[in-house]
Amino acid sequence: IDAAVNTIKAPKATDKEKRHAGKVFHEMDGNQFYEKFMENSEECKKNIHDYVTFYLQTHKIVEISKPKKEFKVSDSIEDFNILDFV
C-alpha cells in the first residue's frame, strides 16, 4: 500500500509502478481508505482512476469453467438412473 500511495503522488512513475498502484487501489475499491484518497485531491483522484484503468487494461482475466456434461436420455425407463443427471 505504501508503494502504491507513493506512486500516486509521484510526478513520474514507471509502467510497473503504475500497474502495481492500479492493482492495489482496484483491490481497495469501496473501503474507507480508498474513499479518503479519492477525496484527497483531484490530482490523486485522477491518478488513481488512470492507474486502475491501466492495470485493468493490461491485466488479463482468465475465467475457468467446468466442461459441460452431456446428457443422454434413456430410451426405456429401466435404463433411467437419476444419478446420471446430478
Coordinates of C-alpha atoms in Angstrom, one line a residue:
I1 CA 0.0 0.0 0.0
D2 CA 2.9 2.3 0.9
A3 CA 4.5 1.9 -2.6
A4 CA 1.1 2.5 -4.3
V5 CA 0.5 5.7 -2.3
N6 CA 4.0 7.0 -3.2
T7 CA 3.3 6.2 -6.9
I8 CA 0.0 8.1 -6.9
K9 CA 1.8 11.1 -5.5
A10 CA 4.9 10.8 -7.7
P11 CA 5.2 13.1 -10.7
K12 CA 6.8 10.3 -12.8
A13 CA 6.2 6.6 -12.4
T14 CA 7.2 3.6 -14.4
D15 CA 4.6 1.4 -16.0
K16 CA 5.4 -1.3 -13.5
E17 CA 4.8 1.1 -10.6
K18 CA 1.5 2.3 -12.2
R19 CA 0.3 -1.2 -12.7
H20 CA 1.1 -2.1 -9.1
A21 CA -0.6 1.0 -7.8
G22 CA -3.6 0.3 -10.0
K23 CA -3.9 -3.2 -8.7
V24 CA -3.7 -2.1 -5.1
F25 CA -6.3 0.6 -5.5
H26 CA -8.5 -1.7 -7.5
E27 CA -8.5 -4.2 -4.7
M28 CA -9.2 -1.5 -2.1
D29 CA -12.1 -0.1 -4.0
G30 CA -15.0 0.7 -1.7
N31 CA -13.2 0.8 1.6
Q32 CA -12.7 3.9 3.7
F33 CA -9.0 4.2 2.9
Y34 CA -9.8 4.2 -0.8
E35 CA -12.6 6.8 -0.3
K36 CA -10.2 9.1 1.7
F37 CA -7.7 9.1 -1.2
M38 CA -10.4 9.8 -3.7
E39 CA -11.5 12.8 -1.6
N40 CA -7.9 13.9 -1.0
S41 CA -7.3 15.9 -4.2
E42 CA -8.4 16.0 -7.8
E43 CA -4.9 15.0 -8.9
C44 CA -4.9 11.9 -6.6
K45 CA -8.3 11.0 -7.8
K46 CA -7.3 11.3 -11.5
N47 CA -4.1 9.3 -10.9
I48 CA -5.9 6.5 -9.1
H49 CA -8.5 6.3 -11.8
D50 CA -5.8 6.3 -14.6
Y51 CA -3.7 3.7 -12.8
V52 CA -6.6 1.4 -12.1
T53 CA -7.7 1.7 -15.7
F54 CA -4.1 1.0 -16.8
Y55 CA -4.0 -2.1 -14.6
L56 CA -7.3 -3.4 -15.8
Q57 CA -6.3 -2.9 -19.5
T58 CA -3.0 -4.8 -19.0
H59 CA -4.4 -7.5 -16.7
K60 CA -6.0 -10.4 -18.4
I61 CA -8.8 -12.1 -16.5
V62 CA -8.8 -15.8 -17.0
E63 CA -12.1 -17.5 -16.4
I64 CA -12.1 -21.1 -15.6
S65 CA -15.2 -23.1 -16.3
K66 CA -16.1 -26.7 -16.0
P67 CA -16.8 -28.6 -19.2
K68 CA -20.5 -29.1 -19.8
K69 CA -21.7 -32.6 -19.1
E70 CA -23.5 -34.2 -21.9
F71 CA -26.9 -35.6 -21.0
K72 CA -28.3 -38.7 -22.7
V73 CA -31.9 -39.6 -22.1
S74 CA -32.5 -43.3 -21.9
D75 CA -34.9 -45.0 -24.3
S76 CA -36.5 -47.1 -21.6
I77 CA -37.5 -46.5 -18.0
E78 CA -35.4 -49.4 -16.9
D79 CA -32.2 -47.7 -18.0
F80 CA -33.1 -44.5 -16.3
N81 CA -30.8 -43.5 -13.3
I82 CA -31.4 -40.2 -11.6
L83 CA -27.7 -40.1 -10.6
D84 CA -26.8 -39.6 -14.3
F85 CA -28.3 -36.1 -14.1
V86 CA -27.0 -35.0 -10.7

